[in-house]
């Protein structure tokens, strides 16, 4: 999926973008892990950290439910 036009030259624009949340959620889908550049206001490296934290929280919740 190609980034939206404002993301071609990212910066502070993402924070005022009306679809920033949707853009970020799409970029956080595991199938989209190879996306480079800024998506939803986060770099690829920042998104990796978010994905890892989400996985850790999900595993912790599963452990508590058992």
Short mmCIF file of C-alpha atoms in Angstrom, two decimals:
data_model
loop_
_atom_site.label_atom_id
_atom_site.label_comp_id
_atom_site.label_asym_id
_atom_site.label_seq_id
_atom_site.Cartn_x
_atom_site.Cartn_y
_atom_site.Cartn_z
CA UNK A 1 0.00 0.00 0.00
CA UNK A 2 1.37 3.37 -0.98
CA UNK A 3 1.48 6.08 1.68
CA UNK A 4 -0.79 9.06 1.38
CA UNK A 5 0.62 12.13 -0.34
CA UNK A 6 1.48 14.00 2.90
CA UNK A 7 3.53 11.00 4.06
CA UNK A 8 5.79 11.31 1.04
CA UNK A 9 7.44 14.17 2.93
CA UNK A 10 6.62 13.38 6.58
CA UNK A 11 7.15 15.55 9.56
CA UNK A 12 4.65 17.19 11.85
CA UNK A 13 1.98 16.75 9.19
CA UNK A 14 1.03 13.30 10.45
CA UNK A 15 -0.14 14.60 13.80
CA UNK A 16 -2.81 16.78 12.20
CA UNK A 17 -3.76 14.24 9.52
CA UNK A 18 -7.42 13.18 9.76
CA UNK A 19 -6.55 9.52 9.04
CA UNK A 20 -3.42 9.23 11.20
CA UNK A 21 -4.92 6.61 13.53
CA UNK A 22 -6.15 4.44 10.67
CA UNK A 23 -2.82 4.80 8.88
CA UNK A 24 -0.91 3.74 12.00
CA UNK A 25 -3.21 0.79 12.71
CA UNK A 26 -2.77 -0.41 9.13
CA UNK A 27 1.00 -0.12 9.48
CA UNK A 28 0.90 -2.15 12.72
CA UNK A 29 -0.73 -5.18 11.07
CA UNK A 30 1.88 -7.97 11.09
CA UNK A 31 1.49 -8.54 7.35
CA UNK A 32 2.62 -4.93 6.84
CA UNK A 33 5.82 -5.20 8.88
CA UNK A 34 8.05 -4.57 5.88
CA UNK A 35 6.73 -1.07 5.35
CA UNK A 36 9.44 1.54 5.53
CA UNK A 37 9.13 5.22 6.22
CA UNK A 38 6.74 7.13 8.40
CA UNK A 39 3.22 5.78 8.80
CA UNK A 40 0.76 7.30 11.22
CA UNK A 41 3.48 9.54 12.61
CA UNK A 42 5.82 6.67 13.54
CA UNK A 43 8.97 5.38 11.91
CA UNK A 44 9.40 1.70 11.06
CA UNK A 45 11.58 1.27 14.16
CA UNK A 46 8.99 2.90 16.43
CA UNK A 47 6.29 0.65 15.00
CA UNK A 48 8.40 -2.43 15.77
CA UNK A 49 8.51 -1.38 19.42
CA UNK A 50 4.74 -0.86 19.49
CA UNK A 51 4.15 -4.29 17.91
CA UNK A 52 6.44 -5.98 20.45
CA UNK A 53 4.73 -4.24 23.35
CA UNK A 54 1.32 -5.28 22.04
CA UNK A 55 2.48 -8.90 21.74
CA UNK A 56 3.88 -8.86 25.28
CA UNK A 57 0.62 -7.44 26.68
CA UNK A 58 -1.43 -10.03 24.79
CA UNK A 59 0.75 -12.88 26.09
CA UNK A 60 0.54 -11.53 29.63
CA UNK A 61 -3.26 -11.35 29.41
CA UNK A 62 -3.41 -14.93 28.12
CA UNK A 63 -1.23 -16.05 31.01
CA UNK A 64 -3.56 -14.40 33.52
CA UNK A 65 -6.64 -15.93 31.90
CA UNK A 66 -5.30 -19.48 32.19
#
